[in-house]
Amino acid sequence: MIVDLRSDTVTKPTPGMLEAMMNAKIGDDVFGEDETVNELEEKSARLFGMEAGIFCPSGTMTNQIAIKCFTQPLDELIADQTAHIYRYEGGGIAFNSGVSTRLLNGERGILTADMIEPEINAENVHYPHTSLVALENTVNKGGGACYTIEQIKPIAALCKNKGLKLHLDGARIFNALVKTGDKAADYGKYFDGVSVCLSKGLGSPVGSVFLADKQTIKYARRVRKVFGGGMRQAGFLAAAGIYALDHHVERLKIDHSHAAILADKLEKCAWITNVLPVDTNIILFDTAEPAAIILDKLAAQGIKALSTDKHRIRFVLHLDVFPEQVEYVVKVLGTL
Ligand SMILES: Cc1ncc(COP(=O)(O)O)c(C=O)c1O
């Protein structure tokens, strides 16, 4: 049996999703003529209480477009030191936007207004101009830790008060929503921009949507073109996204319960030194032996995973991990 726990990006479209893709009404989206892309953008914006949206090939692109829209060169943004926009987007903040990054040490990547406030630069020619705060929900490198909307409110109030924009890297925002019970529409009240990935837990093959006000999205279309992200008959992909929003949100709870089952087993394994708290679909755990050795042992049993540090392994649960596979992993973990 093969069980792929490397990432929730490895999923393949379900038969229902493929059918929706095959039946998509398409057109040239750079001309604004792809009905299905337009529908996805409007549907996502409505869902999150935002005015407009733009469909892009990746979460990296939606984040980088957001940063470009919300900053000027010589500005600085504030993010947690685990942030995907900083660590895993190839230095794009500096390259694409000419912006520096102030990194904070949140609790598993979760920031508070008290942590952010002292890091906002005073108006002084020596300092870069702080113009943006970027949060991530859930926090990938924080092991799927999530913010509630109550935790976000004081950060949004601080940003408003200081004239800063607030962006959300919502690659796994639906995992946070099903976990917390918060409403997607509330995000539009507190964030200037939200990036929503359709190809992580939601199971689409490709695509993310950047949501903001109409004027920002108008500019984002210009930036997307410059970044080479203007797609033509992208409705086939947008149809997968619409299907995912309609069918794959509630089921994220299954991934969370699978993660809890595995975490429970990991807690009992003598060869593991620590299991980080598991809130959603990501598990991080530390091993006594080097992670590479454990990964080899797992791979020999058909279980694929990744290490995030010398002694740390990550498991990610998703749409293509079924209950019998979870049982199999539990059994294998007991034999290592
Ligand atoms: C938190 C987070 N943000 C953004 C991204 C980027 O998404 P993409 O791989 O579509 O560029 C990822 C990818 O895993 C992610 O985990």
XYZ file of C-alpha atoms and ligand atoms in Angstrom:
352
model
C 0.000 0.000 0.000
C 1.254 3.494 -0.850
C 0.275 6.346 1.477
C 1.459 9.790 0.468
C 1.641 12.071 3.510
C 4.143 14.534 2.031
C 1.646 17.315 1.393
C -2.009 18.079 0.733
C -0.919 19.261 -2.717
C -0.532 15.681 -4.001
C -4.244 14.993 -4.471
C -5.711 14.057 -7.857
C -9.108 15.312 -9.077
C -12.033 13.101 -8.096
C -14.369 11.725 -10.831
C -16.949 14.406 -9.948
C -14.355 17.136 -10.222
C -13.104 15.790 -13.558
C -16.660 15.780 -14.894
C -17.133 19.393 -13.796
C -13.878 20.296 -15.555
C -14.906 18.531 -18.772
C -18.204 20.409 -18.836
C -16.766 23.853 -18.098
C -17.811 26.779 -20.265
C -14.586 28.405 -21.303
C -13.268 31.499 -23.073
C -10.134 33.639 -23.125
C -9.660 34.823 -19.565
C -7.076 37.467 -20.475
C -9.940 39.075 -22.422
C -12.146 38.524 -19.335
C -14.282 36.124 -21.395
C -14.010 32.884 -19.459
C -17.397 32.465 -17.795
C -16.193 29.818 -15.392
C -13.204 31.841 -14.213
C -15.497 34.829 -13.719
C -17.902 32.651 -11.748
C -15.113 31.306 -9.510
C -13.762 34.792 -8.845
C -17.216 36.153 -7.979
C -18.161 33.135 -5.887
C -14.951 33.251 -3.830
C -15.179 37.002 -3.306
C -18.797 36.673 -2.143
C -17.909 33.843 0.192
C -15.211 35.891 1.930
C -17.132 39.161 1.951
C -14.731 40.780 -0.505
C -15.572 42.913 -3.544
C -13.592 41.050 -6.175
C -11.165 38.238 -6.933
C -8.546 37.130 -9.417
C -7.755 33.515 -10.318
C -4.042 32.699 -10.472
C -1.951 29.602 -11.130
C -0.533 29.302 -7.598
C -0.634 30.431 -3.987
C 2.836 31.838 -4.413
C 1.544 34.073 -7.178
C -1.504 35.281 -5.246
C 0.684 36.108 -2.230
C 3.302 37.867 -4.312
C 0.652 39.833 -6.210
C -0.875 40.872 -2.874
C 2.492 42.090 -1.583
C 3.041 44.021 -4.821
C -0.425 45.593 -4.547
C -0.071 46.588 -0.893
C 3.500 47.946 -0.829
C 5.917 50.280 -2.601
C 9.656 49.627 -3.039
C 11.564 50.610 0.167
C 8.619 49.524 2.316
C 8.782 46.785 4.922
C 6.296 44.073 5.745
C 5.845 42.253 9.042
C 5.398 38.486 9.163
C 6.169 35.541 11.383
C 9.567 33.919 10.846
C 7.845 30.716 9.673
C 5.840 32.549 6.979
C 5.585 30.838 3.617
C 5.781 34.212 1.863
C 9.253 34.680 3.364
C 10.717 31.177 3.583
C 9.302 29.359 0.603
C 8.604 31.889 -2.099
C 12.183 32.130 -3.317
C 12.924 35.592 -1.974
C 10.078 36.981 -4.058
C 9.251 39.719 -1.546
C 12.560 41.462 -2.262
C 12.729 40.489 -5.933
C 9.179 41.309 -6.990
C 8.355 44.198 -4.691
C 11.679 45.646 -3.461
C 10.389 45.289 0.092
C 12.231 44.204 3.256
C 10.770 41.829 5.807
C 10.600 42.155 9.603
C 10.299 38.686 11.098
C 8.649 37.957 14.432
C 8.670 34.867 16.631
C 5.049 33.907 17.012
C 3.781 30.898 18.937
C 3.781 28.207 16.198
C 3.573 31.084 13.735
C 0.622 32.804 15.416
C 1.169 36.537 15.966
C -0.561 38.986 18.284
C -1.085 42.743 18.076
C 1.292 43.142 21.067
C 4.069 41.411 19.136
C 3.458 43.483 16.004
C 3.063 46.977 17.451
C 6.675 47.543 18.633
C 7.956 46.361 15.234
C 6.161 49.063 13.258
C 8.816 51.567 12.254
C 8.514 55.209 13.242
C 8.531 57.759 10.420
C 12.260 58.348 9.968
C 14.449 58.284 6.857
C 16.648 55.615 8.413
C 13.844 53.103 8.584
C 11.960 51.344 5.850
C 8.316 52.344 5.800
C 6.188 49.618 7.406
C 3.155 49.202 5.192
C 1.917 45.624 5.444
C 1.295 42.838 7.950
C 0.922 39.321 6.552
C -0.641 36.476 8.529
C -0.898 32.806 7.541
C -3.924 30.700 8.475
C -3.372 27.864 9.052
C 0.379 28.130 9.654
C 2.091 25.448 7.588
C 5.402 25.436 9.446
C 3.508 25.885 12.708
C 2.014 22.415 12.166
C -1.384 23.648 10.997
C -1.875 26.031 13.936
C -4.828 28.326 13.355
C -6.045 31.788 14.255
C -9.616 32.398 15.317
C -11.303 35.549 14.066
C -11.212 36.803 17.680
C -7.396 36.617 17.587
C -7.359 38.456 14.274
C -9.582 41.366 15.350
C -6.968 43.182 17.527
C -4.354 42.774 14.777
C -6.764 44.232 12.214
C -7.583 47.114 14.588
C -3.870 47.857 15.055
C -3.267 47.823 11.288
C -6.191 50.160 10.700
C -5.019 52.513 13.409
C -1.455 52.616 12.027
C -2.489 52.768 8.359
C -1.069 49.336 7.496
C -2.601 46.854 5.083
C -3.374 43.361 6.351
C -2.957 40.339 4.063
C -3.854 36.725 4.748
C -1.995 33.811 3.206
C -5.022 31.546 3.366
C -3.466 28.555 1.624
C -5.345 26.448 4.196
C -7.984 28.908 5.324
C -10.769 26.335 5.005
C -8.948 24.019 7.417
C -8.981 26.919 9.889
C -12.656 27.651 9.207
C -13.882 24.102 9.755
C -11.747 23.864 12.890
C -12.811 27.166 14.482
C -16.368 27.438 13.153
C -15.603 31.016 12.094
C -17.358 32.393 9.017
C -15.466 33.023 5.802
C -17.449 36.246 5.304
C -15.905 37.735 8.458
C -12.492 37.667 6.820
C -13.586 40.374 4.401
C -14.218 42.671 7.372
C -10.708 42.367 8.775
C -8.336 41.765 5.872
C -7.435 43.982 2.913
C -6.427 40.931 0.915
C -6.901 37.188 1.177
C -5.136 34.485 -0.817
C -7.148 31.252 -0.967
C -5.580 28.056 -2.347
C -7.829 25.612 -4.147
C -5.132 23.009 -4.707
C -4.202 22.137 -1.113
C -6.823 20.525 1.115
C -9.603 21.370 -1.339
C -8.157 19.008 -3.920
C -8.140 21.073 -7.123
C -5.272 20.307 -9.467
C -4.210 23.955 -9.865
C -5.121 27.400 -8.672
C -5.499 30.073 -6.052
C -7.673 33.150 -5.821
C -6.613 36.563 -4.523
C -9.504 38.523 -3.015
C -9.611 42.244 -2.241
C -11.497 45.435 -3.139
C -12.255 46.189 -6.801
C -9.489 48.737 -7.238
C -6.834 46.418 -5.822
C -7.993 43.558 -8.036
C -7.902 45.847 -11.072
C -4.236 46.528 -10.315
C -3.676 42.845 -9.470
C -4.714 41.970 -13.065
C -1.915 44.169 -14.341
C 0.581 42.564 -11.928
C -0.597 39.035 -12.785
C 0.047 39.753 -16.476
C 3.544 41.049 -15.699
C 4.238 37.923 -13.596
C 3.200 35.783 -16.585
C 0.092 34.492 -14.841
C -2.542 35.535 -17.377
C -4.106 32.221 -18.442
C -6.338 31.723 -21.442
C -9.006 28.957 -21.341
C -8.507 28.585 -17.612
C -12.172 27.722 -17.058
C -11.275 24.020 -16.981
C -9.216 24.736 -13.868
C -11.689 27.208 -12.400
C -14.410 24.550 -12.712
C -12.318 22.302 -10.474
C -12.095 25.169 -7.985
C -15.853 25.743 -7.988
C -16.433 22.023 -7.507
C -13.943 22.002 -4.633
C -15.673 24.915 -2.895
C -19.026 23.146 -3.260
C -17.938 19.641 -2.273
C -14.623 19.554 -0.444
C -14.886 22.017 2.416
C -16.899 20.128 5.040
C -14.939 16.940 4.416
C -11.751 18.621 5.693
C -13.000 17.506 9.110
C -12.222 13.944 8.018
C -8.592 14.924 7.384
C -8.475 16.550 10.811
C -9.831 13.438 12.488
C -7.310 11.277 10.587
C -4.551 13.599 11.815
C -5.805 13.191 15.386
C -5.751 9.377 15.060
C -2.166 9.403 13.783
C -1.057 11.926 16.415
C -2.543 9.720 19.114
C -0.506 6.769 17.842
C 2.664 8.852 17.484
C 2.362 9.956 21.123
C 2.694 6.291 22.101
C 5.773 5.521 19.991
C 8.966 5.253 22.044
C 11.168 6.348 19.100
C 9.424 9.745 19.013
C 10.583 12.481 21.382
C 7.826 15.042 20.813
C 4.554 15.464 18.912
C 3.559 19.084 18.388
C -0.082 20.018 19.067
C -2.306 18.965 16.166
C -5.074 21.434 15.328
C -5.905 20.608 11.721
C -4.460 18.338 9.010
C -0.723 18.728 9.653
C 1.352 16.765 12.164
C 4.909 17.661 13.130
C 6.877 15.273 15.304
C 10.467 14.920 16.457
C 12.420 11.708 16.278
C 15.311 10.404 18.391
C 17.074 9.081 15.298
C 17.729 11.448 12.377
C 14.546 12.051 10.399
C 16.218 10.779 7.214
C 16.561 7.299 8.747
C 12.908 7.214 9.799
C 11.798 8.473 6.394
C 13.679 5.595 4.765
C 12.016 3.095 7.100
C 8.602 4.570 6.305
C 9.322 4.603 2.577
C 10.235 0.915 2.732
C 6.649 0.337 3.947
C 5.146 2.554 1.212
C 4.629 5.603 3.443
C 5.897 8.858 1.984
C 6.586 11.837 4.247
C 8.928 14.827 4.446
C 11.303 16.125 7.078
C 11.212 19.800 8.011
C 14.344 19.610 10.165
C 17.105 17.116 11.008
C 14.939 15.404 13.622
C 11.469 16.588 12.599
C 8.991 14.861 10.286
C 5.775 16.226 8.814
C 2.659 14.215 7.959
C -0.131 15.966 6.039
C -3.598 14.452 5.741
C -5.730 15.073 2.668
C -8.508 13.986 0.332
C -6.549 11.026 -1.059
C -5.831 9.408 2.313
C -8.590 6.949 3.143
C -9.478 5.419 6.542
C -7.881 2.048 5.654
C -4.640 3.857 4.825
C -4.724 5.641 8.184
C -5.149 2.240 9.876
C -2.201 0.920 7.867
C 0.020 3.837 8.923
C -0.957 3.299 12.575
C 0.063 -0.340 12.245
C 3.414 0.507 10.609
C 4.215 3.174 13.216
C 3.874 0.505 15.890
C 6.549 -1.646 14.217
C 9.336 0.949 13.802
C 1.053 28.425 3.669
C 1.316 28.342 2.192
N 1.186 29.445 1.462
C 1.401 29.454 0.140
C 1.749 28.291 -0.517
C 2.055 28.369 -1.982
O 1.219 27.650 -2.779
P 1.677 27.158 -4.237
O 2.433 25.897 -4.036
O 0.369 26.989 -4.940
O 2.511 28.232 -4.833
C 1.887 27.094 0.207
C 2.267 25.856 -0.481
O 2.380 24.803 0.098
C 1.669 27.130 1.595
O 1.799 26.033 2.366
